[in-house]
């Protein structure tokens, strides 16, 4: 064992940058999956809570979420966007006007969003899936780059976290990099730090917390799933009629819908033209079989529903222990 | 910095088990890509060199390779097999008869191979791509399980190394686990150790060494490629007429052939029935455009051709430095 102390702690450059204790962020999952309650709970536990700002509720929903989060915590939190969707500028400007000083962009060139963020004195993160996109984000002057591996749930790219993160670190240095995708316990966090990441961004791990916005059926399905049960596919986007940038697909838990359509995308396009509206109108009973249960390969680590605060505390304690024990073990020679 | 010493060293349980200095193995790549010269160079540098025992040369080729390796090194080395291919038992028995005491199986249940290996007093590794296969291997009594992520070059599964390794570690404990897929520098090794792996198994990183069996054109193409340039596909197996187990595909660098056929596998099956022999007879000029240039996402880290010994030494030095510096940095609080 390395010399220890009583209090588990991970300190990196992003702790200072965001004025937080632990370099752990919840992913700002869209569609209401990462609401004010989740962001506030993560921030209260010493991480950086993120509200997913892209929902059908638009600006009004987001402003209300920011108000709720501020009632729940005095600590910093941020808002993240699916930035190739329309209205991202409007949403970001509303968040900045409401006093938010940390914003995250994803799935788009962050350059057009930088002037307004800078004018407000906000910190900007940008999530990327390739080295080329990381370089574009660094050139735009973002404060932090999030490198997202293909393991991630929801929309992601095709390169895995382990080989992606060090290459992004090298490509954007000295800009700090945060790792996303496939991380859900202290071992994953310790590994990400070894790859050169200064923090971690977790979606699936926070989806099953009591504060996340997904339904209890959804949470139960993620808890049941193993890491082998996910599929990276366009079928849910095809039936939703929502286009995503080249090289991006969605990772979801295999279900009746994906079993039927993966590998038959052309046929699905024809089917969706006729039955898309009907499919989109299916009620909550059909959710887990017919709709996208977005989740990453980290689903294999999620075995119970806990609070987001407990998740942050246990991740920090585990990562601290792993770093001390494993580093000492392998270097004892 | 943690207290250091002059000599870089990584010590784990597999070092004792295999009587080696560093827990670094070259993948026993088939088809002659991992010949005696590569295995001997890795072993001489303190790692565990592995001959890829599955080639069209059969038993005669393998016995000759073992003889050559023994001339080049007094240190232990092993032989690995693509174990769902015919003749694996014959090949393994020939290796054991020639005095090899470390064998690795992959792509098959190792149970049928255990009695002969045990009778010879050999150590057995088994490479897996899912938790279920890891449990099967542990139940068969193997000494070490290699957990191979989808990042790996050549034939591999669909789950990434970062989420796969810890779940395999938990599933087979106390059997030691070695990580494979996406690892090609000291950061990747340090990360794998944090995930609970006791060692690493590298294919792509050793493909471009002077001792590997692939052509100079092949090496040049891997060195040129980035980690974004690979594709996991069945097209090369379809045209080769070689079936692989369910859930296994091949990762190769995108080339003219993959660009043409990925996504058109049914059409390719029809085309191969007519043109397969012709395609398989293409000469070395067509190699990089028309044949499988197997390589993993770690290709992004490979930027020059060096000797396998230099690779082992630099990996150990880098991993040692990363473990000391990163662990101290994040725990300094």
XYZ file of C-alpha atoms in Angstrom:
666
model
C 0.000 0.000 0.000
C 1.154 3.505 -0.749
C 1.038 6.034 2.068
C -2.664 6.715 2.537
C -4.939 9.057 4.360
C -8.417 8.701 5.731
C -10.276 10.689 3.123
C -10.634 9.256 -0.381
C -9.771 11.906 -2.902
C -8.888 12.248 -6.575
C -7.460 15.603 -7.559
C -6.813 16.598 -11.153
C -6.648 19.821 -13.161
C -10.368 19.805 -13.890
C -11.183 19.993 -10.163
C -9.709 23.485 -10.043
C -11.119 24.449 -13.405
C -14.689 23.652 -12.378
C -14.276 24.308 -8.632
C -15.310 20.746 -7.749
C -13.930 18.092 -5.379
C -13.950 15.008 -7.596
C -13.387 14.857 -11.372
C -16.597 12.900 -11.972
C -19.360 14.201 -14.256
C -22.713 12.743 -15.131
C -23.335 12.769 -18.878
C -25.863 15.495 -19.803
C -28.189 12.904 -21.336
C -30.882 14.432 -23.528
C -34.613 13.874 -23.551
C -34.967 14.615 -19.843
C -32.832 11.657 -18.742
C -30.459 14.028 -16.866
C -32.776 16.491 -15.112
C -32.049 19.055 -12.380
C -32.387 16.472 -9.610
C -29.601 14.309 -11.065
C -27.262 17.234 -11.749
C -27.817 18.694 -8.276
C -27.216 15.340 -6.562
C -23.939 14.787 -8.432
C -22.760 18.320 -7.614
C -23.790 18.030 -3.971
C -21.663 14.861 -3.731
C -18.628 16.777 -4.986
C -18.771 15.874 -8.677
C -19.900 18.077 -11.534
C -23.602 17.644 -12.178
C -24.799 18.223 -15.719
C -28.341 18.892 -16.893
C -29.118 17.448 -20.323
C -30.338 20.609 -22.030
C -31.707 19.101 -25.233
C -35.337 17.977 -24.756
C -38.680 18.530 -26.423
C -39.368 20.999 -23.599
C -37.073 23.580 -25.173
C -36.010 26.780 -23.424
C -38.841 26.885 -20.874
C -38.082 23.398 -19.586
C -34.374 24.155 -19.352
C -34.782 27.435 -17.465
C -37.068 25.722 -14.988
C -34.541 22.900 -14.516
C -31.787 25.402 -13.813
C -34.000 27.058 -11.208
C -34.722 23.701 -9.540
C -31.062 22.679 -9.531
C -30.109 25.970 -7.911
C -32.640 25.337 -5.155
C -31.106 21.903 -4.549
C -27.429 22.883 -4.499
C -25.152 25.886 -4.039
C -22.384 24.082 -5.900
C -21.484 24.550 -9.571
C -23.351 22.521 -12.181
C -23.433 22.659 -15.960
C -25.709 22.125 -18.944
C -24.876 19.973 -21.957
C -26.354 19.952 -25.448
C -26.797 17.677 -28.437
C -25.391 20.481 -30.488
C -26.251 19.454 -34.036
C -29.954 19.689 -33.099
C -31.746 22.955 -33.896
C -32.088 25.610 -31.208
C -28.794 24.784 -29.494
C -27.711 28.453 -29.574
C -31.025 29.546 -28.095
C -30.814 26.914 -25.367
C -27.225 27.775 -24.510
C -27.962 31.478 -24.384
C -30.902 30.819 -22.069
C -28.657 28.766 -19.783
C -25.993 31.474 -19.754
C -28.643 34.146 -19.075
C -29.852 32.022 -16.162
C -26.352 32.132 -14.688
C -24.935 28.757 -15.785
C -21.159 29.020 -16.262
C -20.324 25.528 -17.523
C -21.661 24.323 -20.888
C -20.926 21.161 -22.880
C -21.325 20.618 -26.614
C -21.428 17.367 -28.513
C -21.921 16.025 -32.055
C -20.990 19.373 -33.661
C -18.169 21.835 -34.218
C -18.136 23.923 -31.018
C -16.713 27.044 -32.743
C -20.066 28.773 -33.414
C -20.964 28.520 -29.720
C -17.704 29.883 -28.340
C -18.248 33.667 -28.587
C -21.451 33.691 -26.510
C -19.952 31.311 -23.938
C -16.785 33.396 -23.677
C -18.748 36.641 -23.363
C -20.540 35.135 -20.387
C -17.262 33.914 -18.850
C -18.373 30.279 -19.095
C -16.204 27.173 -19.268
C -16.826 25.029 -22.344
C -16.493 21.263 -22.727
C -16.761 19.532 -26.078
C -17.360 15.812 -26.509
C -15.652 14.060 -29.436
C -15.292 10.566 -30.861
C -12.262 10.945 -33.152
C -8.831 12.555 -32.960
C -9.751 14.881 -35.838
C -12.803 16.188 -33.986
C -10.697 16.605 -30.839
C -8.262 18.782 -32.765
C -11.152 20.845 -34.149
C -12.500 21.385 -30.623
C -9.093 22.357 -29.252
C -8.620 24.783 -32.140
C -11.972 26.352 -31.262
C -10.566 27.028 -27.800
C -12.691 24.792 -25.584
C -11.504 24.343 -21.988
C -11.955 20.580 -21.799
C -12.311 17.819 -24.404
C -14.380 14.753 -23.554
C -13.202 11.698 -25.509
C -16.138 9.303 -25.842
C -15.490 5.673 -26.731
C -17.832 3.369 -28.584
C -18.699 1.590 -25.306
C -20.900 4.543 -24.341
C -24.654 4.300 -24.269
C -26.792 6.371 -26.586
C -25.094 8.110 -29.481
C -21.424 7.436 -29.921
C -18.677 6.612 -32.413
C -16.702 3.527 -33.376
C -13.338 3.735 -31.561
C -13.032 2.344 -28.023
C -12.150 4.441 -24.974
C -8.874 2.651 -24.192
C -7.174 3.429 -27.521
C -9.036 6.743 -28.077
C -8.220 8.646 -24.883
C -4.389 8.648 -25.050
C -4.449 9.699 -28.701
C -6.826 12.569 -27.891
C -4.662 13.560 -24.901
C -1.627 13.774 -27.196
C -3.542 15.606 -29.917
C -4.974 18.408 -27.746
C -2.317 18.818 -25.016
C -2.261 20.841 -22.812
C -6.086 20.976 -22.979
C -7.408 18.573 -20.319
C -9.282 15.496 -21.491
C -12.147 13.673 -19.783
C -12.872 10.026 -20.627
C -16.347 8.707 -21.422
C -17.631 5.284 -22.428
C -17.472 1.969 -20.607
C -16.595 3.423 -17.194
C -18.787 2.534 -14.222
C -16.598 1.565 -11.287
C -13.417 2.628 -9.535
C -11.289 0.380 -11.729
C -12.538 2.117 -14.864
C -11.850 5.517 -13.318
C -8.331 4.525 -12.263
C -7.715 3.172 -15.768
C -8.971 6.389 -17.383
C -6.593 8.421 -15.215
C -3.684 6.208 -16.349
C -4.636 6.864 -19.975
C -4.031 10.554 -19.275
C -7.637 11.608 -18.675
C -8.199 14.209 -15.959
C -11.709 13.039 -15.177
C -14.587 10.797 -16.195
C -18.048 11.344 -17.662
C -20.555 8.582 -16.845
C -23.953 8.082 -18.390
C -25.130 4.512 -17.869
C -23.959 4.479 -14.231
C -26.212 7.430 -13.427
C -29.191 6.277 -15.532
C -30.272 3.829 -12.847
C -30.030 6.281 -9.949
C -33.193 7.444 -8.239
C -32.642 10.965 -9.613
C -32.403 10.079 -13.320
C -35.312 10.917 -15.598
C -35.903 7.508 -17.167
C -38.783 5.241 -16.179
C -38.530 2.466 -13.615
C -39.013 -0.111 -16.390
C -36.061 1.416 -18.223
C -33.907 1.325 -15.064
C -34.874 -2.289 -14.412
C -33.883 -3.272 -17.958
C -30.450 -1.618 -17.601
C -29.886 -3.316 -14.240
C -30.842 -6.714 -15.753
C -28.580 -6.273 -18.781
C -24.993 -7.419 -18.978
C -22.289 -5.623 -20.924
C -22.780 -8.123 -23.766
C -26.403 -7.133 -24.307
C -25.924 -3.857 -26.154
C -25.882 -3.138 -29.872
C -24.581 -0.104 -31.761
C -27.135 0.578 -34.460
C -29.032 3.145 -36.520
C -32.399 1.374 -36.348
C -33.861 3.509 -33.560
C -32.794 6.710 -35.338
C -34.267 5.489 -38.619
C -37.689 4.887 -37.089
C -37.486 8.161 -35.138
C -36.677 10.030 -38.358
C -33.814 11.820 -36.578
C -30.546 12.084 -38.517
C -27.166 12.073 -36.721
C -23.753 13.047 -38.045
C -21.719 10.609 -40.155
C -19.902 8.049 -38.020
C -22.350 8.273 -35.111
C -24.784 5.485 -34.195
C -26.759 4.698 -31.048
C -25.902 2.046 -28.466
C -28.953 0.465 -26.846
C -29.886 -2.735 -25.094
C -30.964 -5.388 -27.592
C -34.737 -5.754 -27.617
C -37.538 -7.011 -29.855
C -37.232 -3.993 -32.152
C -33.459 -4.225 -32.626
C -33.604 -8.008 -33.087
C -36.132 -7.497 -35.863
C -34.423 -4.677 -37.747
C -30.635 -4.673 -37.216
C -29.173 -5.836 -40.527
C -32.356 -4.913 -42.390
C -32.012 -1.142 -42.346
C -33.202 -0.602 -45.920
C -36.346 -2.585 -45.252
C -36.847 -0.591 -42.029
C -36.690 2.695 -43.943
C -39.553 1.524 -46.130
C -41.491 0.200 -43.130
C -40.964 3.431 -41.163
C -42.342 5.546 -44.019
C -45.631 3.698 -43.562
C -45.656 2.765 -39.855
C -43.355 5.350 -38.262
C -46.107 7.520 -36.733
C -47.860 4.483 -35.326
C -44.596 3.194 -33.860
C -43.701 6.532 -32.284
C -47.155 6.666 -30.676
C -46.700 3.355 -28.819
C -47.376 3.743 -25.109
C -45.185 2.985 -22.084
C -46.125 -0.725 -22.127
C -44.155 -1.114 -25.342
C -41.190 0.951 -24.137
C -38.634 -1.713 -23.314
C -39.480 -3.929 -26.294
C -40.008 -1.381 -29.048
C -38.175 1.797 -28.093
C -34.503 2.550 -27.600
C -33.245 1.609 -24.148
C -30.019 3.548 -24.572
C -27.274 2.102 -22.403
C -23.568 1.433 -22.695
C -21.406 -1.615 -22.138
C -21.015 -0.337 -18.574
C -24.508 -1.777 -17.988
C -22.671 -4.918 -16.893
C -21.504 -3.090 -13.760
C -24.895 -1.696 -12.774
C -26.670 -4.150 -10.513
C -28.859 -1.999 -8.282
C -30.638 1.302 -8.045
C -28.959 3.748 -5.678
C -28.860 7.516 -5.277
C -26.529 9.558 -7.462
C -24.722 10.838 -4.381
C -23.966 7.293 -3.231
C -22.658 6.517 -6.715
C -20.223 9.451 -6.615
C -18.986 8.609 -3.128
C -18.491 4.928 -3.855
C -16.739 5.633 -7.177
C -14.257 7.943 -5.463
C -13.564 5.502 -2.646
C -13.102 2.603 -5.094
C -10.850 4.558 -7.452
C -8.709 5.810 -4.574
C -8.275 2.261 -3.252
C -7.531 0.801 -6.689
C -4.916 3.453 -7.447
C -3.108 2.861 -4.164
C -3.267 -0.917 -4.200
C -2.605 -1.649 -7.862
C 0.185 0.898 -8.308
C 1.963 -0.402 -5.218
C 1.445 -4.009 -6.252
C 2.925 -3.785 -9.684
C 5.817 -1.523 -8.676
C 6.856 -3.476 -5.594
C 9.615 -5.354 -7.442
C 6.408 10.935 -7.631
C 6.198 7.760 -5.647
C 9.435 6.363 -4.273
C 11.208 4.995 -7.338
C 14.206 2.916 -8.205
C 16.506 2.890 -11.159
C 15.177 -0.210 -12.857
C 11.739 -0.125 -14.490
C 9.782 -3.161 -13.449
C 6.221 -4.445 -13.400
C 5.652 -7.486 -11.228
C 2.391 -9.399 -11.182
C 1.265 -12.947 -10.458
C 1.797 -14.056 -14.045
C 5.501 -13.221 -13.834
C 5.989 -16.024 -11.330
C 3.581 -18.340 -13.095
C 5.482 -18.134 -16.389
C 8.944 -17.423 -14.915
C 9.237 -14.128 -16.799
C 10.335 -10.600 -15.828
C 7.563 -8.502 -17.375
C 3.892 -9.445 -17.813
C 3.915 -8.614 -21.527
C 3.026 -11.216 -24.176
C 2.946 -10.963 -27.931
C -0.276 -12.349 -29.392
C 0.333 -15.745 -31.031
C -0.923 -14.435 -34.364
C -1.686 -17.179 -36.857
C -0.643 -17.588 -40.465
C 3.040 -17.147 -39.654
C 2.670 -13.569 -38.405
C 4.163 -14.553 -35.017
C 7.112 -16.809 -35.925
C 9.991 -18.098 -33.776
C 12.014 -14.917 -34.255
C 9.274 -12.737 -32.763
C 8.592 -15.061 -29.830
C 12.297 -15.416 -29.046
C 12.866 -11.649 -29.164
C 9.971 -10.971 -26.790
C 11.182 -13.654 -24.369
C 14.792 -12.446 -24.545
C 13.559 -8.962 -23.560
C 11.870 -10.398 -20.455
C 8.321 -10.783 -21.767
C 6.606 -14.000 -22.768
C 7.108 -14.701 -26.449
C 4.390 -16.674 -28.201
C 4.623 -18.516 -31.507
C 1.378 -18.490 -33.497
C 0.970 -22.216 -34.002
C -1.884 -22.211 -36.507
C -0.549 -21.904 -40.067
C -0.859 -23.742 -43.351
C 2.538 -25.255 -42.513
C 0.987 -27.595 -39.960
C 3.004 -29.683 -37.515
C 6.275 -29.628 -39.478
C 6.376 -25.860 -39.607
C 5.571 -25.568 -35.904
C 8.207 -28.074 -34.766
C 10.819 -26.240 -36.836
C 9.754 -22.897 -35.306
C 10.107 -24.289 -31.812
C 13.603 -25.509 -32.684
C 14.561 -22.073 -34.039
C 13.139 -20.252 -31.010
C 15.099 -22.491 -28.691
C 18.289 -21.633 -30.567
C 17.539 -17.941 -30.121
C 16.622 -17.927 -26.435
C 17.030 -19.977 -23.258
C 13.999 -18.283 -21.754
C 10.457 -19.659 -21.667
C 8.192 -19.108 -24.637
C 4.779 -20.457 -25.571
C 2.665 -21.506 -28.528
C -0.886 -20.292 -29.191
C -3.599 -21.774 -31.368
C -6.738 -20.755 -33.239
C -8.399 -23.641 -31.519
C -11.620 -24.065 -33.521
C -9.496 -24.867 -36.589
C -8.879 -28.548 -37.368
C -5.675 -30.177 -36.166
C -5.373 -28.073 -33.021
C -4.915 -31.180 -30.859
C -2.229 -32.519 -33.179
C -0.435 -29.177 -33.190
C -0.606 -28.822 -29.424
C 0.639 -32.357 -28.871
C 3.547 -31.713 -31.220
C 4.426 -28.550 -29.284
C 4.248 -30.376 -25.971
C 6.346 -33.235 -27.362
C 8.907 -30.643 -28.467
C 9.151 -29.432 -24.867
C 6.877 -26.356 -24.931
C 5.299 -25.846 -21.497
C 3.026 -22.855 -22.168
C 0.100 -23.159 -24.585
C -2.713 -20.740 -25.405
C -6.123 -21.552 -26.837
C -8.614 -19.209 -28.430
C -12.019 -19.252 -30.165
C -12.979 -22.601 -28.612
C -13.803 -24.357 -25.367
C -10.396 -25.237 -23.891
C -11.690 -28.291 -21.997
C -10.823 -30.909 -24.663
C -7.209 -29.696 -24.696
C -6.670 -29.718 -20.938
C -5.795 -33.375 -20.270
C -2.865 -33.502 -22.702
C -1.567 -30.130 -21.487
C -1.838 -31.212 -17.851
C -0.153 -34.536 -18.512
C 2.794 -32.626 -19.936
C 2.846 -30.239 -16.966
C 2.117 -27.249 -19.220
C 0.510 -23.940 -18.271
C -2.618 -23.126 -20.277
C -3.979 -19.721 -21.285
C -7.372 -19.287 -22.881
C -8.451 -16.172 -24.740
C -12.105 -15.111 -24.449
C -14.370 -12.284 -25.577
C -17.345 -12.643 -23.224
C -17.887 -13.232 -19.526
C -19.673 -16.510 -20.289
C -16.674 -17.832 -22.232
C -14.376 -16.690 -19.415
C -16.408 -18.727 -16.941
C -16.259 -21.755 -19.248
C -12.465 -21.424 -19.465
C -12.071 -21.062 -15.709
C -14.295 -24.090 -15.176
C -12.032 -26.062 -17.521
C -9.162 -25.220 -15.189
C -6.970 -22.967 -17.333
C -4.165 -21.112 -15.534
C -4.752 -17.705 -17.119
C -7.675 -16.121 -18.967
C -6.958 -13.525 -21.656
C -9.860 -11.085 -22.033
C -9.798 -9.702 -25.569
C -11.683 -6.507 -26.361
C -13.176 -5.567 -29.702
C -10.332 -3.090 -30.288
C -8.032 -6.003 -31.105
C -6.801 -6.663 -34.614
C -7.740 -9.818 -36.447
C -10.524 -11.936 -35.025
C -12.268 -10.579 -31.986
C -15.630 -9.969 -30.335
C -17.879 -6.995 -29.746
C -17.264 -5.786 -26.180
C -14.454 -3.290 -25.502
C -11.442 -4.022 -23.295
C -12.205 -1.336 -20.674
C -15.614 -2.735 -19.660
C -14.747 -6.386 -20.430
C -11.617 -6.891 -18.307
C -13.010 -6.025 -14.842
C -16.086 -8.194 -15.418
C -13.891 -11.122 -16.472
C -11.612 -10.539 -13.463
C -14.643 -10.748 -11.164
C -16.076 -13.763 -12.981
C -12.973 -15.970 -12.860
C -11.235 -14.842 -9.638
C -8.743 -15.959 -8.405
C -7.632 -17.059 -11.901
C -5.334 -14.307 -13.253
C -6.532 -12.321 -16.259
C -4.491 -10.790 -19.057
C -5.897 -7.900 -21.101
C -5.823 -7.775 -24.899
C -7.147 -5.277 -27.429
C -6.312 -1.606 -27.922
C -3.128 -1.637 -25.842
C 0.080 -0.383 -27.429
C 1.820 1.980 -25.040
C 2.660 2.343 -21.366
C -0.582 4.181 -20.653
C -2.627 1.295 -21.980
C -0.613 -1.159 -19.888
C -1.029 0.940 -16.730
C -4.757 1.195 -17.444
C -5.071 -2.577 -17.939
C -3.352 -3.162 -14.590
C -5.865 -0.810 -12.900
C -8.705 -2.823 -14.433
C -7.381 -5.807 -12.528
C -5.414 -7.449 -15.337
C -2.131 -9.091 -14.368
C -0.571 -8.601 -17.769
C -1.094 -7.573 -21.375
C -1.188 -9.372 -24.712
C -0.305 -7.191 -27.695
C -0.770 -8.054 -31.368
C -0.735 -4.893 -33.466
C 2.200 -3.403 -31.544
C 4.367 -6.394 -32.448
C 3.133 -6.744 -36.042
C 5.365 -3.895 -37.196
C 8.509 -5.137 -35.491
C 11.376 -6.397 -37.593
C 10.777 -9.938 -36.259
C 7.100 -10.275 -37.232
C 6.153 -12.467 -40.157
C 4.100 -9.999 -42.195
C 5.415 -8.298 -45.315
C 7.031 -4.871 -45.364
C 4.031 -3.535 -47.310
C 1.748 -4.800 -44.550
C 3.915 -3.190 -41.858
C 3.963 0.103 -43.745
C 0.164 0.100 -44.025
C -0.228 -0.483 -40.255
C 2.255 2.298 -39.484
C 0.375 4.690 -41.816
C -3.029 3.844 -40.340
C -4.640 5.701 -37.468
C -6.884 4.076 -34.877
C -9.915 5.327 -36.813
C -8.992 3.380 -39.935
C -10.061 -0.104 -38.874
C -13.304 -1.956 -39.485
C -14.749 -5.044 -37.762
C -16.216 -7.145 -40.537
C -16.874 -10.611 -41.931
C -16.049 -9.748 -45.544
C -12.508 -11.142 -45.505
C -13.725 -14.388 -43.920
C -16.532 -14.690 -46.462
C -14.155 -14.479 -49.417
C -11.651 -16.775 -47.690
C -14.398 -19.334 -47.123
C -13.293 -19.737 -43.501
C -16.062 -19.811 -40.888
C -15.522 -18.395 -37.374
C -17.617 -18.905 -34.244
C -20.790 -16.872 -33.687
C -20.019 -13.403 -32.336
C -16.523 -13.249 -33.800
C -15.570 -11.001 -36.718
C -12.236 -9.714 -38.035
C -10.773 -6.248 -37.494
C -8.686 -5.008 -40.400
C -7.538 -1.732 -41.877
C -10.100 -0.382 -44.323
C -8.996 -0.955 -47.897
C -10.432 -1.203 -51.385
C -11.914 -4.627 -50.694
C -13.637 -3.658 -47.431
C -14.904 -0.393 -48.903
C -16.494 -2.361 -51.698
C -18.110 -5.146 -49.691
C -18.861 -4.081 -46.100
C -22.634 -3.718 -45.925
C -23.084 -5.943 -49.001
C -22.257 -9.290 -47.443
C -25.015 -11.238 -49.232
C -23.840 -9.940 -52.584
C -20.261 -10.841 -51.624
C -21.283 -14.443 -50.877
C -22.636 -14.750 -54.411
C -19.568 -13.035 -55.893
C -17.171 -15.223 -53.885
C -18.829 -18.411 -55.156
C -17.775 -17.357 -58.652
C -14.601 -15.312 -58.075
C -13.262 -16.600 -54.763
C -10.455 -18.764 -56.203
C -9.321 -15.962 -58.460
C -9.348 -13.512 -55.534
C -7.405 -15.844 -53.268
C -4.789 -16.268 -56.003
C -4.031 -12.541 -56.207
C -0.323 -11.827 -55.807
C 1.548 -9.664 -53.330
C 0.936 -6.505 -55.399
C -2.740 -6.703 -54.487
C -2.111 -7.517 -50.824
C -2.815 -4.201 -49.133
C -5.807 -3.333 -51.337
C -7.556 -6.688 -51.657
C -6.506 -8.839 -48.714
C -7.076 -8.488 -44.987
C -4.547 -6.218 -43.329
C -5.511 -7.358 -39.842
C -4.766 -4.667 -37.279
C -6.400 -3.261 -34.182
C -7.307 0.230 -33.060
C -3.867 0.310 -31.437
C -2.547 0.974 -34.961
C -2.883 4.641 -34.029
C 0.045 4.263 -31.636
C 2.372 2.488 -34.050
C 4.437 5.033 -35.930
C 7.702 3.267 -36.695
C 9.257 -0.114 -37.197
C 11.477 -1.192 -34.295
C 12.699 -4.481 -32.896
C 10.438 -6.493 -30.634
C 12.992 -6.231 -27.819
C 12.946 -2.436 -28.015
C 9.147 -2.540 -27.897
C 9.162 -4.606 -24.691
C 11.761 -2.407 -22.999
C 10.048 0.850 -23.918
C 6.610 -0.453 -22.872
C 7.937 -1.429 -19.440
C 9.709 1.897 -18.929
C 6.628 3.868 -20.013
C 4.213 1.847 -17.894
C 6.442 2.147 -14.850
C 6.673 5.948 -15.283
C 2.940 6.336 -15.885
C 2.028 4.287 -12.810
C 4.321 6.328 -10.570
C 3.449 9.737 -11.938
C -0.307 9.378 -12.453
C -0.997 7.572 -9.179
C 0.942 10.198 -7.232
C -0.685 13.048 -9.118
C -4.254 12.082 -8.522
C -3.740 11.017 -4.915
C -1.716 14.066 -3.864
C -4.771 15.859 -2.394
